[in-house]
Amino acid sequence: MNPVVEPAVLTALEHDAGAERVREVVGRYLATLEERLYFLRGALAAYNSADALVTLRGLRRASTVVGAHQLADLADSLEPSLRRGNFRPARDALPELLQLAAGTKAALTPVLGTTMVTTP
């Protein structure tokens, strides 16, 4: 199984932009993660596909930036059915999405308090 967060993504970002930028990006991601999930749950409960799609796309893009590929892939896989107005797959996947988000948060939180070391 793939890690919840791919460390190579953060290492590459650190190499390109520096450790402080990595902490900034991760901090912003973590600060908005719960809000994104809140809006997604609300959009799904209200059968609002437009809002659900906007939220999923934002979650997918942000997760990709920090290397949370499992979460990004799940969000991506839910888009086609929502575009067709089928909410069931997204609603059924919500527990898995929340679990992956919690795992992602747990994996990324230590980044905020560490000095990253770039490997050559």
JSON list of C-alpha atoms in Angstrom, two decimals:
[
{"chain": "A", "resi": 1, "resn": "MET", "atom": "CA", "xyz": [0.00, 0.00, 0.00]},
{"chain": "A", "resi": 2, "resn": "ASN", "atom": "CA", "xyz": [1.18, 3.52, -0.80]},
{"chain": "A", "resi": 3, "resn": "PRO", "atom": "CA", "xyz": [1.91, 5.91, 2.05]},
{"chain": "A", "resi": 4, "resn": "VAL", "atom": "CA", "xyz": [-0.84, 8.40, 2.90]},
{"chain": "A", "resi": 5, "resn": "VAL", "atom": "CA", "xyz": [1.61, 11.20, 2.07]},
{"chain": "A", "resi": 6, "resn": "GLU", "atom": "CA", "xyz": [4.40, 10.67, -0.44]},
{"chain": "A", "resi": 7, "resn": "PRO", "atom": "CA", "xyz": [7.54, 12.14, 1.19]},
{"chain": "A", "resi": 8, "resn": "ALA", "atom": "CA", "xyz": [9.25, 12.68, -2.18]},
{"chain": "A", "resi": 9, "resn": "VAL", "atom": "CA", "xyz": [6.72, 15.38, -3.04]},
{"chain": "A", "resi": 10, "resn": "LEU", "atom": "CA", "xyz": [7.59, 17.39, 0.07]},
{"chain": "A", "resi": 11, "resn": "THR", "atom": "CA", "xyz": [11.30, 16.82, -0.50]},
{"chain": "A", "resi": 12, "resn": "ALA", "atom": "CA", "xyz": [11.01, 18.14, -4.06]},
{"chain": "A", "resi": 13, "resn": "LEU", "atom": "CA", "xyz": [9.04, 21.15, -2.86]},
{"chain": "A", "resi": 14, "resn": "GLU", "atom": "CA", "xyz": [11.68, 21.81, -0.22]},
{"chain": "A", "resi": 15, "resn": "HIS", "atom": "CA", "xyz": [14.41, 21.55, -2.82]},
{"chain": "A", "resi": 16, "resn": "ASP", "atom": "CA", "xyz": [12.59, 24.04, -5.09]},
{"chain": "A", "resi": 17, "resn": "ALA", "atom": "CA", "xyz": [11.26, 26.50, -2.52]},
{"chain": "A", "resi": 18, "resn": "GLY", "atom": "CA", "xyz": [12.88, 25.83, 0.85]},
{"chain": "A", "resi": 19, "resn": "ALA", "atom": "CA", "xyz": [11.82, 24.31, 4.15]},
{"chain": "A", "resi": 20, "resn": "GLU", "atom": "CA", "xyz": [9.94, 27.38, 5.32]},
{"chain": "A", "resi": 21, "resn": "ARG", "atom": "CA", "xyz": [7.79, 27.30, 2.17]},
{"chain": "A", "resi": 22, "resn": "VAL", "atom": "CA", "xyz": [7.03, 23.61, 2.76]},
{"chain": "A", "resi": 23, "resn": "ARG", "atom": "CA", "xyz": [5.85, 24.41, 6.28]},
{"chain": "A", "resi": 24, "resn": "GLU", "atom": "CA", "xyz": [3.75, 27.28, 4.92]},
{"chain": "A", "resi": 25, "resn": "VAL", "atom": "CA", "xyz": [2.11, 25.11, 2.25]},
{"chain": "A", "resi": 26, "resn": "VAL", "atom": "CA", "xyz": [1.46, 22.25, 4.67]},
{"chain": "A", "resi": 27, "resn": "GLY", "atom": "CA", "xyz": [0.13, 24.66, 7.29]},
{"chain": "A", "resi": 28, "resn": "ARG", "atom": "CA", "xyz": [-2.29, 26.20, 4.81]},
{"chain": "A", "resi": 29, "resn": "TYR", "atom": "CA", "xyz": [-3.38, 22.76, 3.63]},
{"chain": "A", "resi": 30, "resn": "LEU", "atom": "CA", "xyz": [-4.06, 21.57, 7.17]},
{"chain": "A", "resi": 31, "resn": "ALA", "atom": "CA", "xyz": [-5.84, 24.81, 8.05]},
{"chain": "A", "resi": 32, "resn": "THR", "atom": "CA", "xyz": [-8.30, 24.35, 5.19]},
{"chain": "A", "resi": 33, "resn": "LEU", "atom": "CA", "xyz": [-8.72, 20.57, 5.23]},
{"chain": "A", "resi": 34, "resn": "GLU", "atom": "CA", "xyz": [-11.51, 20.44, 7.82]},
{"chain": "A", "resi": 35, "resn": "GLU", "atom": "CA", "xyz": [-13.31, 23.32, 6.13]},
{"chain": "A", "resi": 36, "resn": "ARG", "atom": "CA", "xyz": [-13.19, 21.56, 2.76]},
{"chain": "A", "resi": 37, "resn": "LEU", "atom": "CA", "xyz": [-14.61, 18.39, 4.32]},
{"chain": "A", "resi": 38, "resn": "TYR", "atom": "CA", "xyz": [-17.34, 20.40, 6.06]},
{"chain": "A", "resi": 39, "resn": "PHE", "atom": "CA", "xyz": [-18.38, 22.04, 2.78]},
{"chain": "A", "resi": 40, "resn": "LEU", "atom": "CA", "xyz": [-18.27, 18.72, 0.95]},
{"chain": "A", "resi": 41, "resn": "ARG", "atom": "CA", "xyz": [-20.53, 17.04, 3.52]},
{"chain": "A", "resi": 42, "resn": "GLY", "atom": "CA", "xyz": [-22.94, 19.96, 3.29]},
{"chain": "A", "resi": 43, "resn": "ALA", "atom": "CA", "xyz": [-22.99, 19.91, -0.50]},
{"chain": "A", "resi": 44, "resn": "LEU", "atom": "CA", "xyz": [-23.60, 16.17, -0.57]},
{"chain": "A", "resi": 45, "resn": "ALA", "atom": "CA", "xyz": [-26.36, 16.43, 2.03]},
{"chain": "A", "resi": 46, "resn": "ALA", "atom": "CA", "xyz": [-28.02, 19.20, 0.01]},
{"chain": "A", "resi": 47, "resn": "TYR", "atom": "CA", "xyz": [-27.57, 17.30, -3.28]},
{"chain": "A", "resi": 48, "resn": "ASN", "atom": "CA", "xyz": [-25.65, 20.29, -4.63]},
{"chain": "A", "resi": 49, "resn": "SER", "atom": "CA", "xyz": [-23.39, 18.84, -7.30]},
{"chain": "A", "resi": 50, "resn": "ALA", "atom": "CA", "xyz": [-21.85, 22.19, -8.31]},
{"chain": "A", "resi": 51, "resn": "ASP", "atom": "CA", "xyz": [-20.60, 22.93, -4.79]},
{"chain": "A", "resi": 52, "resn": "ALA", "atom": "CA", "xyz": [-19.53, 19.32, -4.25]},
{"chain": "A", "resi": 53, "resn": "LEU", "atom": "CA", "xyz": [-17.51, 19.38, -7.47]},
{"chain": "A", "resi": 54, "resn": "VAL", "atom": "CA", "xyz": [-15.81, 22.67, -6.63]},
{"chain": "A", "resi": 55, "resn": "THR", "atom": "CA", "xyz": [-14.90, 21.34, -3.19]},
{"chain": "A", "resi": 56, "resn": "LEU", "atom": "CA", "xyz": [-13.65, 17.99, -4.51]},
{"chain": "A", "resi": 57, "resn": "ARG", "atom": "CA", "xyz": [-11.53, 19.69, -7.15]},
{"chain": "A", "resi": 58, "resn": "GLY", "atom": "CA", "xyz": [-9.99, 22.00, -4.57]},
{"chain": "A", "resi": 59, "resn": "LEU", "atom": "CA", "xyz": [-9.33, 19.07, -2.27]},
{"chain": "A", "resi": 60, "resn": "ARG", "atom": "CA", "xyz": [-7.76, 17.09, -5.09]},
{"chain": "A", "resi": 61, "resn": "ARG", "atom": "CA", "xyz": [-5.46, 19.92, -6.20]},
{"chain": "A", "resi": 62, "resn": "ALA", "atom": "CA", "xyz": [-4.37, 20.84, -2.67]},
{"chain": "A", "resi": 63, "resn": "SER", "atom": "CA", "xyz": [-3.80, 17.20, -1.74]},
{"chain": "A", "resi": 64, "resn": "THR", "atom": "CA", "xyz": [-1.66, 16.65, -4.82]},
{"chain": "A", "resi": 65, "resn": "VAL", "atom": "CA", "xyz": [0.57, 19.61, -3.89]},
{"chain": "A", "resi": 66, "resn": "VAL", "atom": "CA", "xyz": [1.39, 18.10, -0.48]},
{"chain": "A", "resi": 67, "resn": "GLY", "atom": "CA", "xyz": [1.76, 14.54, -1.78]},
{"chain": "A", "resi": 68, "resn": "ALA", "atom": "CA", "xyz": [-1.51, 13.18, -0.37]},
{"chain": "A", "resi": 69, "resn": "HIS", "atom": "CA", "xyz": [-2.13, 11.11, -3.48]},
{"chain": "A", "resi": 70, "resn": "GLN", "atom": "CA", "xyz": [-4.58, 8.63, -1.96]},
{"chain": "A", "resi": 71, "resn": "LEU", "atom": "CA", "xyz": [-6.89, 11.46, -0.91]},
{"chain": "A", "resi": 72, "resn": "ALA", "atom": "CA", "xyz": [-6.42, 13.23, -4.25]},
{"chain": "A", "resi": 73, "resn": "ASP", "atom": "CA", "xyz": [-7.14, 10.03, -6.18]},
{"chain": "A", "resi": 74, "resn": "LEU", "atom": "CA", "xyz": [-10.30, 9.31, -4.20]},
{"chain": "A", "resi": 75, "resn": "ALA", "atom": "CA", "xyz": [-11.56, 12.86, -4.74]},
{"chain": "A", "resi": 76, "resn": "ASP", "atom": "CA", "xyz": [-10.78, 12.55, -8.44]},
{"chain": "A", "resi": 77, "resn": "SER", "atom": "CA", "xyz": [-12.63, 9.23, -8.72]},
{"chain": "A", "resi": 78, "resn": "LEU", "atom": "CA", "xyz": [-15.82, 10.78, -7.33]},
{"chain": "A", "resi": 79, "resn": "GLU", "atom": "CA", "xyz": [-16.07, 13.59, -9.86]},
{"chain": "A", "resi": 80, "resn": "PRO", "atom": "CA", "xyz": [-17.51, 11.70, -12.86]},
{"chain": "A", "resi": 81, "resn": "SER", "atom": "CA", "xyz": [-20.57, 10.43, -11.00]},
{"chain": "A", "resi": 82, "resn": "LEU", "atom": "CA", "xyz": [-21.21, 13.86, -9.47]},
{"chain": "A", "resi": 83, "resn": "ARG", "atom": "CA", "xyz": [-21.01, 15.48, -12.90]},
{"chain": "A", "resi": 84, "resn": "ARG", "atom": "CA", "xyz": [-23.82, 13.12, -13.92]},
{"chain": "A", "resi": 85, "resn": "GLY", "atom": "CA", "xyz": [-25.83, 14.04, -10.82]},
{"chain": "A", "resi": 86, "resn": "ASN", "atom": "CA", "xyz": [-25.23, 10.70, -9.10]},
{"chain": "A", "resi": 87, "resn": "PHE", "atom": "CA", "xyz": [-24.49, 11.41, -5.45]},
{"chain": "A", "resi": 88, "resn": "ARG", "atom": "CA", "xyz": [-24.43, 7.83, -4.17]},
{"chain": "A", "resi": 89, "resn": "PRO", "atom": "CA", "xyz": [-20.75, 7.04, -4.86]},
{"chain": "A", "resi": 90, "resn": "ALA", "atom": "CA", "xyz": [-19.61, 10.24, -3.15]},
{"chain": "A", "resi": 91, "resn": "ARG", "atom": "CA", "xyz": [-21.91, 9.73, -0.20]},
{"chain": "A", "resi": 92, "resn": "ASP", "atom": "CA", "xyz": [-20.82, 6.11, 0.13]},
{"chain": "A", "resi": 93, "resn": "ALA", "atom": "CA", "xyz": [-17.15, 7.12, -0.06]},
{"chain": "A", "resi": 94, "resn": "LEU", "atom": "CA", "xyz": [-17.47, 9.80, 2.62]},
{"chain": "A", "resi": 95, "resn": "PRO", "atom": "CA", "xyz": [-16.28, 7.56, 5.51]},
{"chain": "A", "resi": 96, "resn": "GLU", "atom": "CA", "xyz": [-13.20, 6.53, 3.51]},
{"chain": "A", "resi": 97, "resn": "LEU", "atom": "CA", "xyz": [-12.58, 10.14, 2.53]},
{"chain": "A", "resi": 98, "resn": "LEU", "atom": "CA", "xyz": [-12.76, 11.25, 6.17]},
{"chain": "A", "resi": 99, "resn": "GLN", "atom": "CA", "xyz": [-10.45, 8.42, 7.24]},
{"chain": "A", "resi": 100, "resn": "LEU", "atom": "CA", "xyz": [-7.89, 9.32, 4.58]},
{"chain": "A", "resi": 101, "resn": "ALA", "atom": "CA", "xyz": [-8.13, 12.97, 5.58]},
{"chain": "A", "resi": 102, "resn": "ALA", "atom": "CA", "xyz": [-7.44, 12.07, 9.21]},
{"chain": "A", "resi": 103, "resn": "GLY", "atom": "CA", "xyz": [-4.46, 9.94, 8.18]},
{"chain": "A", "resi": 104, "resn": "THR", "atom": "CA", "xyz": [-3.18, 12.72, 5.95]},
{"chain": "A", "resi": 105, "resn": "LYS", "atom": "CA", "xyz": [-3.48, 15.23, 8.76]},
{"chain": "A", "resi": 106, "resn": "ALA", "atom": "CA", "xyz": [-1.61, 12.91, 11.12]},
{"chain": "A", "resi": 107, "resn": "ALA", "atom": "CA", "xyz": [1.15, 12.39, 8.56]},
{"chain": "A", "resi": 108, "resn": "LEU", "atom": "CA", "xyz": [1.56, 16.08, 7.76]},
{"chain": "A", "resi": 109, "resn": "THR", "atom": "CA", "xyz": [1.26, 17.66, 11.21]},
{"chain": "A", "resi": 110, "resn": "PRO", "atom": "CA", "xyz": [4.85, 16.77, 12.22]},
{"chain": "A", "resi": 111, "resn": "VAL", "atom": "CA", "xyz": [6.14, 18.70, 9.19]},
{"chain": "A", "resi": 112, "resn": "LEU", "atom": "CA", "xyz": [5.05, 21.95, 10.86]},
{"chain": "A", "resi": 113, "resn": "GLY", "atom": "CA", "xyz": [7.43, 21.47, 13.78]},
{"chain": "A", "resi": 114, "resn": "THR", "atom": "CA", "xyz": [10.47, 20.03, 12.06]},
{"chain": "A", "resi": 115, "resn": "THR", "atom": "CA", "xyz": [13.41, 21.25, 10.11]},
{"chain": "A", "resi": 116, "resn": "MET", "atom": "CA", "xyz": [13.36, 19.32, 6.89]},
{"chain": "A", "resi": 117, "resn": "VAL", "atom": "CA", "xyz": [16.57, 17.96, 5.44]},
{"chain": "A", "resi": 118, "resn": "THR", "atom": "CA", "xyz": [16.87, 17.89, 1.70]},
{"chain": "A", "resi": 119, "resn": "THR", "atom": "CA", "xyz": [18.42, 14.78, 0.27]},
{"chain": "A", "resi": 120, "resn": "PRO", "atom": "CA", "xyz": [20.74, 15.39, -2.70]}
]
